[in-house]
Short mmCIF file of C-alpha atoms and ligand atoms in Angstrom, two decimals:
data_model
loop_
_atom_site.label_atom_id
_atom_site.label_comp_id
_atom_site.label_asym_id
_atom_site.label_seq_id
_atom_site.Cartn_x
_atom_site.Cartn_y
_atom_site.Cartn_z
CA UNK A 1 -2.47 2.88 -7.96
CA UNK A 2 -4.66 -0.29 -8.81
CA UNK A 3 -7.43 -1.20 -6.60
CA UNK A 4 -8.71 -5.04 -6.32
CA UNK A 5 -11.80 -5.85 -4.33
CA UNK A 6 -12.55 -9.59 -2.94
CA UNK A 7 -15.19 -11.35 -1.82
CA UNK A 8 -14.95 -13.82 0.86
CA UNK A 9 -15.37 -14.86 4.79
CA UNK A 10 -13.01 -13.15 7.37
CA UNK A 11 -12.21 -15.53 10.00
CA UNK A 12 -10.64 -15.51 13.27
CA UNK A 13 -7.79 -17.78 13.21
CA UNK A 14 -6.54 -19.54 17.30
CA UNK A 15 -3.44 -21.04 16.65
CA UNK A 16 -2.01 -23.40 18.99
CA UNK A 17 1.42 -22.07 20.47
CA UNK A 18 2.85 -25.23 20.55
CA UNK A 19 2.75 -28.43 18.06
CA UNK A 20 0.61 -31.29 18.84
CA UNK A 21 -2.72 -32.49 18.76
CA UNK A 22 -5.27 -30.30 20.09
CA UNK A 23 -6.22 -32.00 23.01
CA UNK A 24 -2.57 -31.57 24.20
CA UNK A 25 -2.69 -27.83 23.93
CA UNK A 26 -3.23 -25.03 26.26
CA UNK A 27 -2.31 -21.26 24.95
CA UNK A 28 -3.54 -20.26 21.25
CA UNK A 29 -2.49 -17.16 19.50
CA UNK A 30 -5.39 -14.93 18.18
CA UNK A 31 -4.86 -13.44 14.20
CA UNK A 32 -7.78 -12.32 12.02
CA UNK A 33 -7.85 -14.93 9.13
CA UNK A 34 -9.45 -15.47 5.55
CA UNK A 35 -8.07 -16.14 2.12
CA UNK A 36 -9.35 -13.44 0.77
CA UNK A 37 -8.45 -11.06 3.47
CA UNK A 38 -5.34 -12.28 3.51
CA UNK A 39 -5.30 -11.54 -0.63
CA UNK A 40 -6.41 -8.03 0.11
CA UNK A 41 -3.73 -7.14 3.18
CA UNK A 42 -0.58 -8.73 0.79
CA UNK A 43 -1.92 -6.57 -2.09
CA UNK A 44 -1.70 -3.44 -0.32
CA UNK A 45 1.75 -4.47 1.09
CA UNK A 46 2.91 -3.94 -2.46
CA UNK A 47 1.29 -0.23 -2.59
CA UNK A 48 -1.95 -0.97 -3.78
CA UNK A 49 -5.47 -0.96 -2.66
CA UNK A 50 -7.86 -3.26 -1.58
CA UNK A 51 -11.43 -3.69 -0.01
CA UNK A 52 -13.18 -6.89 0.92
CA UNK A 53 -17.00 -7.49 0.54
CA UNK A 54 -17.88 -9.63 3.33
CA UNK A 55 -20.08 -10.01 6.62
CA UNK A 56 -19.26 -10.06 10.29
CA UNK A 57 -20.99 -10.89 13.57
CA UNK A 58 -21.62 -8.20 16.16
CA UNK A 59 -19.35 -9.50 18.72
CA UNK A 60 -16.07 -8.41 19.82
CA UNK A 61 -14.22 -10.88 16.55
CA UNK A 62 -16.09 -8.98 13.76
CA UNK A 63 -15.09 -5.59 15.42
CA UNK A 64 -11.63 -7.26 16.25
CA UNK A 65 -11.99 -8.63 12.63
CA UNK A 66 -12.59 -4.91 10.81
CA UNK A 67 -10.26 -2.22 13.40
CA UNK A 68 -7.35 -4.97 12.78
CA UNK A 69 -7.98 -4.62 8.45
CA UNK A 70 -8.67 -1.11 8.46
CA UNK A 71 -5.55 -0.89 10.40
CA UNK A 72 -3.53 -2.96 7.56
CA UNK A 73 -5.31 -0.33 5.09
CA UNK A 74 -8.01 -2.49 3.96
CA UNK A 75 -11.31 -0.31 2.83
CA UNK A 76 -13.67 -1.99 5.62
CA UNK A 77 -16.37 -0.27 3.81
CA UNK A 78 -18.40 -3.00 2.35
CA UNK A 79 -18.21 -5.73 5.69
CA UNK A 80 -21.72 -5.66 7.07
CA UNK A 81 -21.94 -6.17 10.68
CA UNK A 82 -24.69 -8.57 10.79
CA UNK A 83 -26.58 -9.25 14.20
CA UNK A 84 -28.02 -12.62 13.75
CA UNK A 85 -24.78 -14.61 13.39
CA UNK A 86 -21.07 -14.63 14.91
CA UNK A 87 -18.35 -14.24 13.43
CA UNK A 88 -16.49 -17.76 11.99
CA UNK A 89 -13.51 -19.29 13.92
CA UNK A 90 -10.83 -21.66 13.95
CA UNK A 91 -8.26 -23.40 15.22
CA UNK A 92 -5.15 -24.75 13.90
CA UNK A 93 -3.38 -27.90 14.86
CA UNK A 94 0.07 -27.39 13.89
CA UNK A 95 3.25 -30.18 12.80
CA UNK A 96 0.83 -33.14 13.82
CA UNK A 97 0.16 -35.86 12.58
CA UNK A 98 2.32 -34.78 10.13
CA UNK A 99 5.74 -32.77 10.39
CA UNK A 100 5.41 -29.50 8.62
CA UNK A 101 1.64 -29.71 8.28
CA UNK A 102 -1.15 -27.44 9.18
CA UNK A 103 -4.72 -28.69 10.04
CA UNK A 104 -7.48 -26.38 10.26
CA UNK A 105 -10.79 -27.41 12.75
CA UNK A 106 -13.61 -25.24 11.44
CA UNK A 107 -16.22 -23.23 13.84
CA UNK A 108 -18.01 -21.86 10.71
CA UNK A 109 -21.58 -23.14 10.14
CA UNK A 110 -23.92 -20.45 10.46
CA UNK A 111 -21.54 -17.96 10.39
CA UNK A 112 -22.02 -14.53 9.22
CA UNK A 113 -19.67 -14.60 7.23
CA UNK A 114 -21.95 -17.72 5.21
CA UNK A 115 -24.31 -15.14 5.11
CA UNK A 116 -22.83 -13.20 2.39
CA UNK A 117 -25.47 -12.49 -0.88
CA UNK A 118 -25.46 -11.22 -3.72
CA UNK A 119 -27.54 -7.95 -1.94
CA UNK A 120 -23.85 -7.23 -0.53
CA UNK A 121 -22.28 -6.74 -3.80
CA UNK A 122 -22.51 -3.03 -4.74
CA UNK A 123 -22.41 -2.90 -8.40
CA UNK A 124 -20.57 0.90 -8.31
CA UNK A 125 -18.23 -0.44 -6.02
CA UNK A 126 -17.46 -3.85 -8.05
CA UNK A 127 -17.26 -1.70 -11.00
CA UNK A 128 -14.57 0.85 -9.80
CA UNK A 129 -11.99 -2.02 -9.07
CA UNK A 130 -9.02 -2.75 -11.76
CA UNK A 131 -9.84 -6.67 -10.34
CA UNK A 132 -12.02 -8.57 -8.60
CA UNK A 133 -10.94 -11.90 -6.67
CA UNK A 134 -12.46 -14.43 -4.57
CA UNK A 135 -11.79 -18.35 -4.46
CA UNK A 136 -12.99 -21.26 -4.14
CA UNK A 137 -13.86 -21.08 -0.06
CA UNK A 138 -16.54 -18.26 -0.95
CA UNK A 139 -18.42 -20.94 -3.30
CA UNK A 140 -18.03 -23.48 -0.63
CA UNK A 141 -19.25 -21.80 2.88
CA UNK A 142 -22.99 -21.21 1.21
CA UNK A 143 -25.22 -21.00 -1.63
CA UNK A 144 -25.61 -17.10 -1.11
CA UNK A 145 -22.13 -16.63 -0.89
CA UNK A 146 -21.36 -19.11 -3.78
CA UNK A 147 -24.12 -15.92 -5.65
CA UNK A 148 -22.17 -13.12 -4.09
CA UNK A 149 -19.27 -14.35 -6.41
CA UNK A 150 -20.86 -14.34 -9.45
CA UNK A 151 -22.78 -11.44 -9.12
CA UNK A 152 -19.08 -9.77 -8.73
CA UNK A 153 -17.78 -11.71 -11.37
CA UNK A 154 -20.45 -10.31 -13.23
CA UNK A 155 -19.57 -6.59 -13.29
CA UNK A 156 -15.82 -7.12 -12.56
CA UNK A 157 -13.43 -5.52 -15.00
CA UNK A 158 -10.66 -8.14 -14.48
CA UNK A 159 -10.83 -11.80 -12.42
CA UNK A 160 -8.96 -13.46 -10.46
CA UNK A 161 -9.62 -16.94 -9.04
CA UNK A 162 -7.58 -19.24 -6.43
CA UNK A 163 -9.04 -22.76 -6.08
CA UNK A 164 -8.24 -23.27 -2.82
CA UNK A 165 -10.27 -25.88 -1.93
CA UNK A 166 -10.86 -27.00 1.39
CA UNK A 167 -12.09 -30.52 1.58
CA UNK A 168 -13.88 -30.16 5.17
CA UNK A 169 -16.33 -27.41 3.48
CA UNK A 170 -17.12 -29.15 0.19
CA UNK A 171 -16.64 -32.67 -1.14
CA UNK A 172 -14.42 -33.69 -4.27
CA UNK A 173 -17.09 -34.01 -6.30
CA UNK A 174 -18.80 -30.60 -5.61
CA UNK A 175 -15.92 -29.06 -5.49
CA UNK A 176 -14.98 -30.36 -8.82
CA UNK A 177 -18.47 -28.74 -10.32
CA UNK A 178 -18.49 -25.68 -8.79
CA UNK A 179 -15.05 -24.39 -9.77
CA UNK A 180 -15.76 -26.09 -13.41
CA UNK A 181 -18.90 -24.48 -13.47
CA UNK A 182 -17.45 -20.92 -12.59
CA UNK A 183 -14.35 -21.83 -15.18
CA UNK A 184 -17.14 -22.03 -17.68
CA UNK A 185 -19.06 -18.97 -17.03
CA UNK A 186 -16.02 -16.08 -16.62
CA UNK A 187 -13.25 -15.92 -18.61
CA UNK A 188 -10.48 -15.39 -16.09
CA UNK A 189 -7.57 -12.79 -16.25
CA UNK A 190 -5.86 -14.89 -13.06
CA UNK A 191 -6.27 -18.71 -12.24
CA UNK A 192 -4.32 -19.42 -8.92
CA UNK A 193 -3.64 -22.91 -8.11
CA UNK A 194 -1.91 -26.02 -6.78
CA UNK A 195 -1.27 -29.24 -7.75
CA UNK A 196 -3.56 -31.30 -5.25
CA UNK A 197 -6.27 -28.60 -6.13
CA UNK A 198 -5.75 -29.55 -10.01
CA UNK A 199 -5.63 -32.96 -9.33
CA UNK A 200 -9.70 -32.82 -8.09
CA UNK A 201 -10.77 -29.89 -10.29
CA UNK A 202 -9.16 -32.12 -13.83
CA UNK A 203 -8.28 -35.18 -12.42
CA UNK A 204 -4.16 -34.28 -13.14
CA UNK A 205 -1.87 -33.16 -11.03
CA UNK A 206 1.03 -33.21 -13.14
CA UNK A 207 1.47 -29.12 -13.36
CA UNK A 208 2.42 -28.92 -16.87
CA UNK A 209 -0.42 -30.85 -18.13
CA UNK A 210 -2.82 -28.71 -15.85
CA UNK A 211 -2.03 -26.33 -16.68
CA UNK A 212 -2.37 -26.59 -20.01
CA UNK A 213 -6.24 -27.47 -19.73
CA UNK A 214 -6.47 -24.33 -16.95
CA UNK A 215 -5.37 -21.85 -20.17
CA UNK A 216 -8.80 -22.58 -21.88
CA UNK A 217 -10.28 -20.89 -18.69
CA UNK A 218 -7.33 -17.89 -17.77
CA UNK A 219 -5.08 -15.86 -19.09
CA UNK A 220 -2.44 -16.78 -16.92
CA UNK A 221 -2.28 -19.76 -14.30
CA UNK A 222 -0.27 -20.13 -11.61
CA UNK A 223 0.56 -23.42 -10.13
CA UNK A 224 1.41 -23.06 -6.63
CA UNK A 225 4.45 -26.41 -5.59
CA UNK A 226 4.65 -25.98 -1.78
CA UNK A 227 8.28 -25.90 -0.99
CA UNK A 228 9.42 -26.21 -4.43
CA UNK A 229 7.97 -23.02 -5.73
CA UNK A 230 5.42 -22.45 -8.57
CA UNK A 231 5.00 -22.39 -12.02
CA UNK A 232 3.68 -19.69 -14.35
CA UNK A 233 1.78 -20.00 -17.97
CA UNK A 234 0.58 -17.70 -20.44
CA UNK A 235 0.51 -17.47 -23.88
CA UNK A 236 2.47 -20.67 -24.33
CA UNK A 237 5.47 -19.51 -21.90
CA UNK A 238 6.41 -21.24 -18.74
CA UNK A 239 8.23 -19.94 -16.05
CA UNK A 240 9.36 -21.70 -13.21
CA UNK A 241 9.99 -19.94 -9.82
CA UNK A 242 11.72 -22.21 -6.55
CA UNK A 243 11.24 -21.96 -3.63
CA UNK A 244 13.71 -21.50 -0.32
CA UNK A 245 14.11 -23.56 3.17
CA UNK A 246 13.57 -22.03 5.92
CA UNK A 247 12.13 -23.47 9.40
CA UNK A 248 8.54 -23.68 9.01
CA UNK A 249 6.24 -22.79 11.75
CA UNK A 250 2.54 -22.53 10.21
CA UNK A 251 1.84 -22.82 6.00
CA UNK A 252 -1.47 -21.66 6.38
CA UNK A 253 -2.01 -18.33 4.43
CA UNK A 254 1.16 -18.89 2.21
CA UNK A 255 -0.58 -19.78 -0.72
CA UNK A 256 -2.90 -16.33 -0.25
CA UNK A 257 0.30 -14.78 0.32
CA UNK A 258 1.74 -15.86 -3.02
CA UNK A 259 -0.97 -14.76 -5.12
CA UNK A 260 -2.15 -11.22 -3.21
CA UNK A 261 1.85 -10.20 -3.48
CA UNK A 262 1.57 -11.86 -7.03
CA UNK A 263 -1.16 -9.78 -8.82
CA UNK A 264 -0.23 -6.23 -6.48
CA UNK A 265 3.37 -6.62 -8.21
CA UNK A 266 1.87 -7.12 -11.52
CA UNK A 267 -0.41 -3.99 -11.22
CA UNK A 268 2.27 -2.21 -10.58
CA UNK A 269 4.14 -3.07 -13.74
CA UNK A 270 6.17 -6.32 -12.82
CA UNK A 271 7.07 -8.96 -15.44
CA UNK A 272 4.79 -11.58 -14.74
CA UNK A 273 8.02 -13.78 -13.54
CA UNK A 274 9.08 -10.67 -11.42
CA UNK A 275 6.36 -10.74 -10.02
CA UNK A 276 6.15 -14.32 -8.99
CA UNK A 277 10.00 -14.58 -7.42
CA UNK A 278 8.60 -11.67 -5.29
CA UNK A 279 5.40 -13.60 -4.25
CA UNK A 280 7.69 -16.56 -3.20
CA UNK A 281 9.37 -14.49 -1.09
CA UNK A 282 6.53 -13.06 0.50
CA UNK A 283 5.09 -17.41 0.78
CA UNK A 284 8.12 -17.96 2.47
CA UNK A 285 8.04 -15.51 5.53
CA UNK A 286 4.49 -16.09 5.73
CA UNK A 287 5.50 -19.78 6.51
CA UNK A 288 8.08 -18.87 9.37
CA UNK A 289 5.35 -17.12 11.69
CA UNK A 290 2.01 -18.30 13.02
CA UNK A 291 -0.95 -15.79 11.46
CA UNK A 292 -1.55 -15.22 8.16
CA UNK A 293 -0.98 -11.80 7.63
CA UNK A 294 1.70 -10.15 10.20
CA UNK A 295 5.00 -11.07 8.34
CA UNK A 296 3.15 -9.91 4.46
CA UNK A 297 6.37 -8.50 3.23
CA UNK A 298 6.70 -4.64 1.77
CA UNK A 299 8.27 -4.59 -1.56
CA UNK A 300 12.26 -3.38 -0.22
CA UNK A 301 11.52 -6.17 2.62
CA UNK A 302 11.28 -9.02 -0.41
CA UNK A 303 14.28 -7.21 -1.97
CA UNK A 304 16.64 -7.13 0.76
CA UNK A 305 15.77 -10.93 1.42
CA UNK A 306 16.19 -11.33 -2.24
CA UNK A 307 19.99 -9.39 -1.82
CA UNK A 308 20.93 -12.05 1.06
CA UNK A 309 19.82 -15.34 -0.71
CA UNK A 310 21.66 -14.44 -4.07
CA UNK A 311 24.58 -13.57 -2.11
CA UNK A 312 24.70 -16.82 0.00
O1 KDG B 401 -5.53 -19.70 2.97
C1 KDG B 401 -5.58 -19.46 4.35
C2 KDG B 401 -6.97 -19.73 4.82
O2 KDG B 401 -7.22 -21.09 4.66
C3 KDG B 401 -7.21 -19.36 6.26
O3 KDG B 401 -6.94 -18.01 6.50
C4 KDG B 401 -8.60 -19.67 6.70
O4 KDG B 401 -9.95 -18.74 4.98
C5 KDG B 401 -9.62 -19.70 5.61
C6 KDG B 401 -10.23 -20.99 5.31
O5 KDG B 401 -11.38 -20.97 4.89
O6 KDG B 401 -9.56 -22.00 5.45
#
């Protein structure tokens, strides 16, 4: 069995109930939240293990935050439960302004979760993981956190990277230097991407021609198309995966969805391309619910679904 750690801020996710602007709405859904919780929970769907390094408040999120992970079979082990901040929230504005779109509103700053150092990262702990993976939310919520990562990065084994850059935490520009400046100082195993993510980082968004400057930095990158699917490259191959309709109710956490089903399957001896269909699959439920993490797929789930569509 492999065994990936991550690094990153749990949140607590309120999604609205119904579409529509905020103002307009009166029930929200409570889910725990966080890329790289989210990473962790769709690795271990796939029959793998995961723990997250990563800081809490004491209030009733952070323990909401760590019974609901340990109950998903997350090692909870490393979250500090840290009594001078809260845990982070937010809310998400769903189909409005735009159809099909997702807007996140941020109750972060200060959080504990921004409180995350390098002093978290134990280096037997790091060290004992097949692959480490954080993104680039960690290196935007603080300086400390932005440490944590390359302390990690520092005595991981294996790394794996998603951009994922979230323009209300960081600008362009800083984004554009931080993730360059990371790119530059660990070679990566996994780079996990998109192509509005590619088109700040290199200025391209065309995912062929990405990707292509990505392979300097990773072994393999994967180029994440919404809708239409993703791409994989590695060692001069392309694959190309698509992607299936279905009604969509919330995207957020398909993309962490993608690449935590992704890496588990290839761990577990998938062809690369296996191993990307399957993480498509897994993209795709995750878009038909509201939370990020209840409808992570097992492995005979994304087969039977697999079954049906080939035989439609
Ligand atoms: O990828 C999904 C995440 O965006 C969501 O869970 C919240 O971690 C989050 C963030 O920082 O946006």
């Amino acid at each position: 069995m492999a065994k990936m750690v991550t690094l990153g801020e749990i949140l607590i996710q309120f999604n609205s109930i119904t579409p529509g602007p905020l103002r307009h709405v009166n029930y929200f859904e409570k889910h725990v939240a966080g890329s790289e919780a989210n990473y962790c929970v769709a690795f271990i769907r796939q029959g793998n293990e995961c723990g997250i390094i990563a800081r809490v408040g004491k209030d009733e999120f952070g323990y909401n935050a760590i019974e609901w992970l340990r109950g998903k079979g997350v090692d909870v082990s490393q979250i500090k439960i840290d009594d001078s901040s809260p845990t982070g929230i937010f809310f998400i504005q769903r189909h409005y302004p735009v159809p099909y779109k997702s807007d996140s509103i941020y109750y972060r700053k200060g959080s504990a979760g921004s409180k995350l150092s390098p002093n978290d990262v134990d280096e037997k702990y790091v060290r004992s993981a097949d692959i480490v993976h954080s993104s680039g939310i960690t290196l935007a919520i603080s300086d400390t956190a932005k440490e944590a990562v390359y302390e990690a990065f520092d005595f991981a084994r294996a790394r794996s990277f998603d951009t994922n850059i979230r323009l209300k935490l960081w600008s362009p520009d800083k984004a554009r230097y931080e993730i360059m400046r990371i790119l530059n100082k660990f070679h990566l195993n996994f780079l996990i991407t998109d192509t509005d993510d590619s088109k700040i980082v290199l200025g391209e968004s065309d995912p062929d021609k990405a990707a292509k400057v990505f392979l300097n930095y990773a072994d393999v990158v994967v180029m994440k198309m919404g809708a239409k699917g993703a791409a994989l490259y590695y060692e001069g191959k392309k694959y190309y995966s698509h992607g299936y309709t279905v009604p969509v109710e919330d995207v957020v956490g398909a993309g962490d969805a993608l690449g935590g089903t992704f890496l588990s399957l290839y761990y577990r001896g998938f062809t690369l391309e296996k191993a990307l269909d399957y993480g498509i699959v897994a993209a795709t439920l995750n878009v038909m619910i509201r939370g990020d993490q209840e409808n992570l797929p097992s492995t005979t789930d994304i087969e039977q679904f697999l079954r049906e569509f080939e035989n439609s």
